[in-house]
Amino acid sequence: MNAIYLDHAATTPLAPEAYAAMQPWLQEQYGNPASDHAYGRRAKQAVERARAQVAALLGATAEEILFTSGATESNNLAIKGALEFRGLEDAHLVTARTEHKCVLDSVRYLESRGLRVTWLKPDASGVIPAEAVLAALTPATAMVSLMWVNNELGSVNPVQQLAPLLRERGVLFHVDAVQAAGKLPINLAETPIDLLSVSAHKIYGPKGVGALFVRKRPRARLSPQMHGGGHEQGMRSGTLATHQIVGMGEAFRLAGERQTADAALYAALRDRLWARLSALPRVLRNGSAEGAPHILNVSFAGVEGEALRAMLPALMVSSGSACSSATREPSYVLRALGRDDALANASLRFSLGRANSEAEIDQAAAQVIEAVLWLREINGEPVGEGAAAVPGDNVYDYPPAIWQHFSSAGEHAGCFPAGTPGLLSLRAENRAAASTLGLQLRLGEDGRVEEARFQALGCPVGIAVGSWLARQTLGQTPAALRALDVRQLRVALEIPEDKLHCALMGEDLLRQIPTGP
Ligand SMILES: Cc1ncc(COP(=O)(O)O)c(C=O)c1O
């Protein structure tokens, strides 16, 4: 199965033009741009050309661009640098709960040192309304830090509307524009933003390099966060990585050249994908059609996120959770939007790039639809035609026994028709993992299980537990099943430590078998 890469908001491949531009600076041209000799001066010229290329995409001047190791560093430098320069005493900052982690953590760090912070919530489509920002300002507000485009949702904050209003009020405005650069027009000559962060690897440049725009007039002042040789106007010491910077410059030049065409392609593919996915019942778009062109975020009700991803081994997308075990961490952005944990976990972010085609979008949509229908059927939902999928490759390396029972789950999953005689129905739930497991046992006249079906909303391990139990119960008496030891389940399925809750759910289920006749 061919891989389909739809994770360009996480990172993009390096543009061939950027790759070619970087080559000489990796080997032949190794001078230090800070050195005062021919090699050094040549490297410095290359750095300054790149600085001008980055500035051009943003409508800034070259002297307003500082190179960093990426947007994480740019955001740290902007927020900590500006507030430390001003002094934290009596300082207040306005930001949003939906910012990137590196902004949240920089702000929390300053909060622990006395900064007062207002954390804004997004509206239903993930946007931070301008009115909410203005209403949060106090005479002590030193900075507003807001992202231009949200990296999970694609929602676009009203930064252009806010910039002049914050300038009038003398409040410093920092914007994380990582997901906006190259997708939306940015003109800092006309938009009075004071500090703006960008990254190279989100727009076909190399990883490990970014920039911070620091306005010259009026001048935004920063305390350096990296001390040393005084590079980058004393605000970011460290030998400049010429090859990375040259690659970034070329990627930004290319992004400027292609911006209109890129944005049109992304929007068309995004709309095509949504048109296909929204044909499924019970799907929810996170964000809105007015968002940035390259991002589509969708929640799928009635399935569990890890199982959904396991069903899609060829699809490179991001999910709504950072989950590995019983304690899932659903995306804080989706939670801020009001999605519950289960729905946040069962969300996929598709983000588009230059090489994506309509055929890939159609394949991706078909794979997702098949997987969702299959998992809903495993959970006992009558989905009708179309749930023919079976899991593909075990790319997440589940233990073989688990994978085998997960892959063949369709054989024993589902529900008996209502009113089936001699039916014993059991159900268990694990709220923390947002999982449920159901088992229906049809008992014969001799009191033994003649047929069993299970329903599972859970990760592949939870589904494998259901599938295994359904097979195990055949021919058994309820009393024998009740006595099943969870250790047996663990060993049979090689359940890892961090998935023990799935085995416990199976045990819980069997404990519900009535003891009496
Ligand atoms: C909105 C946003 N801000 C900041 C970053 C961090 O960028 P970098 O990977 O260059 O540190 C990212 C990327 O993960 C992002 O999407």
Coordinates of C-alpha atoms and ligand atoms in Angstrom, one line a residue:
M1 CA 0.0 0.0 0.0
N2 CA 1.4 3.4 -1.0
A3 CA 2.0 5.8 1.8
I4 CA 0.0 9.1 1.6
Y5 CA 1.6 12.0 3.4
L6 CA -1.0 14.4 4.7
D7 CA 1.0 15.8 7.7
H8 CA 2.5 18.9 6.2
A9 CA 1.5 21.0 9.3
A10 CA 4.0 18.8 11.2
T11 CA 6.7 19.2 8.7
T12 CA 7.3 19.3 4.9
P13 CA 9.9 17.7 2.7
L14 CA 12.8 19.9 1.7
A15 CA 12.2 21.6 -1.6
P16 CA 14.7 20.4 -4.2
E17 CA 15.6 24.1 -4.8
A18 CA 16.4 24.6 -1.1
Y19 CA 18.4 21.3 -1.0
A20 CA 20.4 22.4 -4.0
A21 CA 21.0 25.9 -2.5
M22 CA 22.3 24.3 0.7
Q23 CA 24.8 22.0 -0.8
P24 CA 27.9 24.3 -1.3
W25 CA 27.5 25.6 2.3
L26 CA 27.8 22.1 3.8
Q27 CA 31.2 21.3 2.4
E28 CA 33.1 23.6 0.1
Q29 CA 32.0 26.9 1.7
Y30 CA 32.6 26.3 5.3
G31 CA 33.7 29.7 6.4
N32 CA 32.2 31.2 9.6
P33 CA 29.9 34.1 8.7
A34 CA 31.4 36.0 11.6
S35 CA 35.0 35.7 10.3
D36 CA 36.8 38.6 8.8
H37 CA 38.4 37.0 5.8
A38 CA 37.3 36.0 2.3
Y39 CA 35.6 32.7 3.4
G40 CA 33.8 34.4 6.2
R41 CA 32.6 37.3 4.1
R42 CA 31.3 34.9 1.4
A43 CA 29.3 33.0 4.1
K44 CA 28.0 36.3 5.5
Q45 CA 26.8 37.4 2.1
A46 CA 24.9 34.2 1.7
V47 CA 23.3 34.7 5.2
E48 CA 22.4 38.2 4.3
R49 CA 20.8 37.1 1.0
A50 CA 18.7 34.6 2.9
R51 CA 17.8 37.3 5.5
A52 CA 16.5 39.4 2.7
Q53 CA 14.5 36.5 1.2
V54 CA 12.9 35.7 4.5
A55 CA 12.1 39.4 5.0
A56 CA 10.5 39.7 1.6
L57 CA 7.9 37.0 2.2
L58 CA 6.9 38.9 5.4
G59 CA 7.0 42.4 4.1
A60 CA 9.7 43.3 6.5
T61 CA 13.3 44.7 6.2
A62 CA 16.3 42.4 6.4
E63 CA 17.6 44.0 9.5
E64 CA 14.3 43.1 11.3
I65 CA 15.0 39.3 10.8
L66 CA 16.9 37.3 13.5
F67 CA 17.8 33.7 12.7
T68 CA 17.1 31.1 15.4
S69 CA 17.0 27.3 15.6
G70 CA 13.2 27.2 14.9
A71 CA 10.0 28.7 15.9
T72 CA 10.1 27.1 19.4
E73 CA 13.2 29.3 20.0
S74 CA 11.6 32.3 18.3
N75 CA 8.6 32.1 20.5
N76 CA 10.7 31.7 23.6
L77 CA 12.8 34.6 22.7
A78 CA 9.9 36.9 21.8
I79 CA 7.9 36.2 24.9
K80 CA 10.6 35.8 27.6
G81 CA 12.9 38.3 25.9
A82 CA 10.3 41.1 25.7
L83 CA 8.8 40.6 29.2
E84 CA 12.2 40.2 30.9
F85 CA 13.4 43.4 29.2
R86 CA 10.3 45.2 30.5
G87 CA 10.4 43.6 33.9
L88 CA 7.8 41.2 35.2
E89 CA 6.6 43.4 38.1
D90 CA 3.0 44.3 37.6
A91 CA 3.1 42.9 34.1
H92 CA 0.1 41.3 32.4
L93 CA -0.1 39.2 29.3
V94 CA -3.0 38.1 27.1
T95 CA -2.8 34.8 25.2
A96 CA -5.0 31.8 24.3
R97 CA -5.3 28.3 25.5
T98 CA -5.0 27.1 21.9
E99 CA -1.5 28.4 21.3
H100 CA 1.4 26.0 20.5
K101 CA 3.0 24.3 23.5
C102 CA 6.1 26.4 23.2
V103 CA 4.1 29.5 23.7
L104 CA 2.0 28.0 26.5
D105 CA 5.1 26.8 28.3
S106 CA 7.1 30.1 27.9
V107 CA 4.1 31.9 29.3
R108 CA 3.7 29.4 32.2
Y109 CA 7.3 29.8 33.0
L110 CA 6.9 33.6 33.3
E111 CA 3.6 33.1 35.2
S112 CA 5.6 31.1 37.8
R113 CA 7.8 34.1 38.2
G114 CA 5.0 36.5 38.8
L115 CA 3.5 37.4 35.4
R116 CA -0.2 37.8 35.4
V117 CA -1.9 36.0 32.5
T118 CA -5.3 36.0 30.9
W119 CA -5.9 32.8 29.0
L120 CA -8.5 33.2 26.3
K121 CA -10.8 30.5 25.0
P122 CA -11.6 30.1 21.3
D123 CA -15.1 30.4 19.9
A124 CA -16.9 27.4 18.4
S125 CA -14.7 27.4 15.2
G126 CA -11.4 27.8 17.1
V127 CA -10.9 31.5 16.5
I128 CA -9.9 33.9 19.4
P129 CA -12.3 36.8 18.8
A130 CA -10.8 40.3 18.6
E131 CA -13.4 41.5 21.1
A132 CA -12.2 39.0 23.7
V133 CA -8.6 40.1 23.3
L134 CA -9.6 43.8 23.7
A135 CA -11.8 43.1 26.6
A136 CA -8.9 41.3 28.4
L137 CA -6.6 44.3 28.2
T138 CA -5.7 46.1 31.4
P139 CA -3.5 49.2 32.0
A140 CA -0.8 46.7 33.0
T141 CA -1.0 44.6 29.8
A142 CA 2.5 44.5 28.3
M143 CA 2.0 41.9 25.6
V144 CA -0.6 40.0 23.6
S145 CA 0.7 36.8 22.1
L146 CA -1.6 35.1 19.6
M147 CA -1.0 32.7 16.7
W148 CA -2.0 33.7 13.2
V149 CA -3.2 30.2 12.2
N150 CA -3.8 27.4 14.6
N151 CA -1.7 24.4 13.8
E152 CA -4.3 21.8 14.7
L153 CA -7.5 23.4 13.4
G154 CA -6.3 25.8 10.7
S155 CA -8.5 28.5 12.3
V156 CA -7.3 32.1 11.5
N157 CA -7.1 34.6 14.3
P158 CA -8.0 38.2 13.6
V159 CA -4.4 39.4 13.9
Q160 CA -4.6 42.0 11.1
Q161 CA -7.6 43.6 12.8
L162 CA -5.9 43.5 16.2
A163 CA -2.5 44.8 15.3
P164 CA -3.4 48.5 14.8
L165 CA -5.7 48.4 17.9
L166 CA -3.0 47.1 20.1
R167 CA -0.5 49.5 18.6
E168 CA -2.9 52.4 19.5
R169 CA -3.0 51.1 23.1
G170 CA 0.8 50.7 23.4
V171 CA 0.6 46.9 23.8
L172 CA 3.4 44.8 22.3
F173 CA 1.9 42.3 19.8
H174 CA 3.7 38.9 19.3
V175 CA 2.3 36.6 16.6
D176 CA 3.3 33.0 16.0
A177 CA 3.0 32.8 12.2
V178 CA 4.4 29.4 11.6
Q179 CA 1.3 28.0 9.9
A180 CA 0.4 31.3 8.2
A181 CA 3.7 31.9 6.3
G182 CA 3.5 30.8 2.8
K183 CA -0.2 30.2 3.0
L184 CA -1.7 33.6 3.8
P185 CA -0.5 37.0 2.7
I186 CA 1.7 38.6 5.4
N187 CA 2.7 42.2 5.1
L188 CA 4.5 43.6 8.1
A189 CA 5.0 46.9 6.4
E190 CA 1.3 47.5 6.7
T191 CA 0.4 45.4 9.8
P192 CA 1.9 46.8 13.0
I193 CA 2.9 43.5 14.6
D194 CA 6.0 43.9 16.8
L195 CA 7.3 40.4 17.0
L196 CA 6.6 37.5 14.6
S197 CA 7.9 33.9 14.6
V198 CA 8.4 31.7 11.6
S199 CA 9.9 28.3 10.9
A200 CA 11.6 26.9 7.8
H201 CA 10.6 23.2 7.9
K202 CA 6.9 24.0 7.7
I203 CA 7.3 25.5 4.3
Y204 CA 9.8 23.2 2.5
G205 CA 12.9 24.5 4.2
P206 CA 15.3 22.5 6.4
K207 CA 14.5 21.6 10.0
G208 CA 16.4 23.3 12.8
V209 CA 16.2 26.9 11.6
G210 CA 13.6 29.6 12.0
A211 CA 13.4 33.4 12.4
L212 CA 12.0 36.0 14.6
F213 CA 10.9 39.3 13.1
V214 CA 11.7 42.1 15.6
R215 CA 10.3 45.5 14.5
K216 CA 12.8 48.3 14.3
R217 CA 10.4 51.3 14.3
P218 CA 9.0 51.5 16.9
R219 CA 11.7 49.3 18.2
A220 CA 10.7 46.1 20.0
R221 CA 13.3 45.5 22.8
L222 CA 14.3 42.0 24.0
S223 CA 16.6 40.6 26.6
P224 CA 18.7 37.9 24.9
Q225 CA 17.9 34.3 26.0
M226 CA 21.2 32.9 24.5
H227 CA 24.3 34.7 25.8
G228 CA 27.6 34.6 24.0
G229 CA 29.4 36.2 21.1
G230 CA 26.8 38.8 20.4
H231 CA 25.5 37.5 17.0
E232 CA 22.2 38.6 15.5
Q233 CA 22.4 42.1 17.0
G234 CA 23.3 40.7 20.4
M235 CA 19.9 39.1 20.7
R236 CA 20.8 35.5 19.7
S237 CA 24.4 34.5 20.1
G238 CA 25.8 31.4 18.4
T239 CA 27.6 30.7 15.1
L240 CA 25.1 31.0 12.3
A241 CA 24.3 27.8 10.5
T242 CA 25.0 29.0 7.0
H243 CA 23.6 26.0 5.2
Q244 CA 20.4 26.0 7.2
I245 CA 19.9 29.7 6.7
V246 CA 20.5 29.5 3.0
G247 CA 18.0 26.7 2.8
M248 CA 15.4 28.7 4.7
G249 CA 16.0 31.7 2.5
E250 CA 15.5 29.7 -0.7
A251 CA 12.3 28.0 0.8
F252 CA 10.9 31.4 1.7
R253 CA 11.7 32.8 -1.8
L254 CA 9.9 29.8 -3.4
A255 CA 7.0 30.1 -1.0
G256 CA 6.5 33.7 -2.1
E257 CA 6.6 32.7 -5.7
R258 CA 4.2 29.9 -5.3
Q259 CA 1.9 31.2 -2.5
T260 CA -1.2 31.9 -4.7
A261 CA -0.9 28.6 -6.5
D262 CA -0.1 26.6 -3.3
A263 CA -3.0 28.1 -1.4
A264 CA -5.5 27.4 -4.3
L265 CA -4.3 23.8 -4.5
Y266 CA -4.5 23.2 -0.8
A267 CA -8.0 24.7 -0.5
A268 CA -9.3 22.6 -3.4
L269 CA -7.9 19.4 -1.9
R270 CA -9.1 20.3 1.6
D271 CA -12.7 20.9 0.3
R272 CA -12.6 17.7 -1.7
L273 CA -11.5 15.7 1.3
W274 CA -14.2 17.2 3.5
A275 CA -16.9 16.6 0.9
R276 CA -16.0 12.9 0.9
L277 CA -15.6 12.5 4.7
S278 CA -18.7 14.5 5.5
A279 CA -20.8 11.9 3.6
L280 CA -20.2 9.7 6.7
P281 CA -22.7 10.1 9.5
R282 CA -21.5 11.5 12.8
V283 CA -18.4 13.3 11.7
L284 CA -17.6 16.8 13.0
R285 CA -15.3 19.4 11.5
N286 CA -13.0 21.1 14.0
G287 CA -12.4 24.6 12.7
S288 CA -14.3 26.0 9.8
A289 CA -14.4 26.4 6.1
E290 CA -12.9 29.9 6.6
G291 CA -9.7 28.5 8.0
A292 CA -6.2 28.4 6.4
P293 CA -6.2 26.3 3.2
H294 CA -3.9 23.5 4.2
I295 CA -5.6 22.1 7.3
L296 CA -8.7 19.9 7.9
N297 CA -9.4 18.5 11.3
V298 CA -12.2 16.0 11.7
S299 CA -13.6 14.0 14.6
F300 CA -15.3 10.6 14.1
A301 CA -17.9 9.7 16.7
G302 CA -18.2 6.0 17.6
V303 CA -14.6 5.0 17.1
E304 CA -11.5 5.1 19.3
G305 CA -8.5 7.1 18.1
E306 CA -5.7 4.6 18.5
A307 CA -7.8 1.9 16.8
L308 CA -8.6 4.3 14.0
R309 CA -4.9 5.1 13.5
A310 CA -4.0 1.4 13.6
M311 CA -6.4 0.8 10.8
L312 CA -4.7 3.4 8.6
P313 CA -1.1 2.3 8.4
A314 CA -0.5 4.0 5.0
L315 CA -1.9 7.3 6.0
M316 CA 0.5 9.8 7.5
V317 CA -1.7 12.1 9.5
S318 CA -1.7 13.6 13.0
S319 CA -4.2 12.6 15.6
G320 CA -6.2 14.4 18.3
S321 CA -4.3 12.8 21.1
A322 CA -0.9 12.0 22.4
C323 CA -2.0 8.6 23.7
S324 CA 0.0 5.6 24.6
S325 CA -1.9 3.9 27.5
A326 CA -4.8 4.2 29.9
T327 CA -4.0 7.8 30.5
R328 CA -4.7 9.5 27.2
E329 CA -3.9 13.1 26.6
P330 CA -6.5 14.4 24.3
S331 CA -5.5 17.4 22.4
Y332 CA -5.9 20.5 24.6
V333 CA -6.9 22.5 21.5
L334 CA -9.9 20.2 20.8
R335 CA -10.7 20.2 24.4
A336 CA -10.7 24.0 24.4
L337 CA -13.2 23.8 21.5
G338 CA -15.5 21.8 23.8
R339 CA -14.9 18.3 22.4
D340 CA -15.0 15.6 25.0
D341 CA -12.0 13.3 25.5
A342 CA -13.4 10.5 23.4
L343 CA -14.1 12.7 20.4
A344 CA -10.8 14.5 20.7
N345 CA -9.0 11.2 20.7
A346 CA -11.0 10.1 17.6
S347 CA -9.9 13.1 15.5
L348 CA -7.5 13.3 12.6
R349 CA -5.7 16.3 11.3
F350 CA -5.1 16.2 7.6
S351 CA -2.6 18.8 6.3
L352 CA -1.9 19.3 2.6
G353 CA 1.2 19.9 0.6
R354 CA 2.4 20.6 -2.9
A355 CA 2.8 17.0 -4.0
N356 CA -0.7 15.9 -2.9
S357 CA -3.1 14.9 -5.7
E358 CA -6.8 14.5 -6.0
A359 CA -6.3 10.7 -6.4
E360 CA -4.4 10.6 -3.1
I361 CA -7.2 12.6 -1.4
D362 CA -9.8 10.1 -2.8
Q363 CA -7.8 7.1 -1.6
A364 CA -7.2 8.7 1.8
A365 CA -10.9 9.4 2.2
A366 CA -11.9 5.9 1.1
Q367 CA -9.4 4.4 3.6
V368 CA -10.7 6.5 6.5
I369 CA -14.4 5.8 5.7
E370 CA -13.8 2.0 5.5
A371 CA -11.9 2.1 8.8
V372 CA -14.5 4.1 10.6
L373 CA -17.3 1.8 9.4
W374 CA -15.4 -1.3 10.4
L375 CA -14.7 0.0 13.9
R376 CA -18.3 1.1 14.3
E377 CA -19.5 -2.3 13.3
I378 CA -17.1 -3.9 15.8
N379 CA -18.8 -1.7 18.4
G380 CA -22.2 -3.2 17.5
E381 CA -23.5 -0.5 15.2
P382 CA -25.4 -1.7 12.2
V383 CA -23.5 0.2 9.5
G384 CA -24.9 -1.6 6.4
E385 CA -22.7 -2.0 3.3
G386 CA -19.2 -0.8 3.2
A387 CA -17.6 -2.1 6.3
A388 CA -15.3 -4.5 4.5
A389 CA -12.0 -3.2 5.8
V390 CA -9.6 -5.2 7.8
P391 CA -6.6 -3.9 9.5
G392 CA -3.5 -3.7 7.3
D393 CA 0.0 -3.7 8.5
N394 CA 0.9 -3.9 12.2
V395 CA 3.0 -0.7 11.9
Y396 CA 2.5 0.1 15.6
D397 CA 4.1 -3.3 16.5
Y398 CA 1.3 -4.7 18.8
P399 CA 2.2 -8.1 20.2
P400 CA 1.3 -10.8 17.5
A401 CA -1.5 -12.3 19.6
I402 CA -3.2 -8.9 20.0
W403 CA -2.8 -8.1 16.3
Q404 CA -4.2 -11.5 15.3
H405 CA -7.3 -11.0 17.5
F406 CA -7.7 -7.4 16.4
S407 CA -7.5 -8.3 12.7
S408 CA -10.0 -11.1 13.0
A409 CA -12.3 -9.2 15.3
G410 CA -15.0 -9.0 12.7
E411 CA -15.7 -12.7 13.0
H412 CA -17.3 -12.5 16.5
A413 CA -18.2 -8.8 16.7
G414 CA -21.7 -7.4 16.6
C415 CA -25.0 -8.0 18.4
F416 CA -27.6 -10.8 18.4
P417 CA -31.0 -9.7 17.1
A418 CA -33.1 -8.2 19.8
G419 CA -35.2 -10.8 21.6
T420 CA -32.8 -13.7 21.0
P421 CA -33.7 -16.3 23.7
G422 CA -31.2 -17.4 26.3
L423 CA -29.1 -14.3 26.0
L424 CA -26.8 -13.1 28.7
S425 CA -25.6 -9.5 28.0
L426 CA -22.6 -8.1 29.9
R427 CA -21.0 -4.6 29.7
A428 CA -17.9 -3.0 31.2
E429 CA -16.5 0.5 30.8
N430 CA -13.2 2.2 31.5
R431 CA -13.9 5.9 31.8
A432 CA -10.3 7.0 31.9
A433 CA -9.6 5.3 28.6
A434 CA -13.0 6.1 27.2
S435 CA -13.5 2.4 26.3
T436 CA -16.4 0.1 26.6
L437 CA -16.6 -3.7 26.1
G438 CA -19.8 -5.7 25.7
L439 CA -20.3 -9.4 25.5
Q440 CA -23.5 -11.3 24.6
L441 CA -23.6 -15.0 25.3
R442 CA -26.3 -17.2 23.9
L443 CA -26.7 -20.2 26.2
G444 CA -27.9 -23.6 25.1
E445 CA -30.3 -25.8 26.9
D446 CA -27.3 -27.5 28.7
G447 CA -26.4 -24.1 30.2
R448 CA -23.3 -23.8 28.1
V449 CA -22.4 -21.0 25.8
E450 CA -23.4 -21.9 22.2
E451 CA -22.6 -18.6 20.5
A452 CA -20.9 -15.4 21.6
R453 CA -20.6 -11.9 20.2
F454 CA -18.8 -8.9 21.5
Q455 CA -18.9 -5.1 21.0
A456 CA -15.9 -2.9 21.7
L457 CA -15.2 0.8 21.6
G458 CA -11.5 0.9 22.4
C459 CA -7.9 0.6 21.2
P460 CA -6.8 -2.5 19.3
V461 CA -5.9 -4.2 22.6
G462 CA -9.4 -3.6 24.0
I463 CA -10.9 -5.0 20.7
A464 CA -8.5 -8.0 20.9
V465 CA -9.7 -8.7 24.4
G466 CA -13.3 -8.7 23.3
S467 CA -12.5 -11.0 20.3
W468 CA -10.5 -13.4 22.5
L469 CA -13.2 -13.5 25.2
A470 CA -15.9 -14.2 22.6
R471 CA -13.9 -17.2 21.4
Q472 CA -13.0 -18.4 24.9
T473 CA -16.5 -18.5 26.1
L474 CA -17.7 -21.1 23.6
G475 CA -18.8 -24.3 25.3
Q476 CA -18.1 -22.9 28.8
T477 CA -20.6 -22.6 31.6
P478 CA -21.2 -19.1 33.0
A479 CA -19.7 -20.2 36.4
A480 CA -16.5 -21.3 34.8
L481 CA -16.2 -18.0 32.9
R482 CA -16.8 -16.0 36.1
A483 CA -13.8 -17.6 37.6
L484 CA -11.5 -16.5 34.7
D485 CA -8.3 -15.0 36.1
V486 CA -7.1 -11.9 34.4
R487 CA -3.6 -13.3 34.4
Q488 CA -4.7 -15.9 31.9
L489 CA -6.0 -13.1 29.6
R490 CA -2.7 -11.2 30.0
V491 CA -0.6 -14.1 29.1
A492 CA -2.7 -15.4 26.2
L493 CA -2.7 -12.0 24.6
E494 CA 0.7 -10.8 25.7
I495 CA -0.9 -7.7 27.0
P496 CA 1.8 -5.0 27.8
E497 CA 1.9 -3.4 31.2
D498 CA 0.5 -0.1 29.9
K499 CA -2.5 -1.8 28.5
L500 CA -3.4 -3.8 31.6
H501 CA -6.6 -1.8 31.9
C502 CA -7.9 -3.6 28.8
A503 CA -7.5 -6.9 30.5
L504 CA -9.1 -5.6 33.6
M505 CA -12.1 -4.5 31.6
G506 CA -12.4 -8.1 30.4
E507 CA -12.3 -9.4 33.9
D508 CA -14.9 -6.7 35.0
L509 CA -17.2 -7.9 32.3
L510 CA -17.1 -11.6 33.4
R511 CA -17.5 -10.7 37.1
Q512 CA -21.0 -9.4 36.1
I513 CA -22.1 -13.0 35.3
P514 CA -24.8 -13.7 37.9
T515 CA -23.8 -16.3 40.4
G516 CA -27.3 -17.7 40.9
P517 CA -29.3 -19.8 38.5
Ligands
LIG1 C1 2.1 27.1 15.4 C2 3.4 26.5 15.7 N1 4.3 27.2 16.4 C3 5.5 26.7 16.7 C4 5.9 25.5 16.2 C5 7.3 25.1 16.6 O1 8.2 25.2 15.4 P1 9.6 24.5 15.4 O2 9.4 23.1 15.0 O3 10.3 25.3 14.3 O4 10.3 24.7 16.7 C6 5.1 24.8 15.4 C7 5.5 23.5 14.9 O5 5.4 22.5 15.6 C8 3.8 25.3 15.1 O6 2.9 24.6 14.3

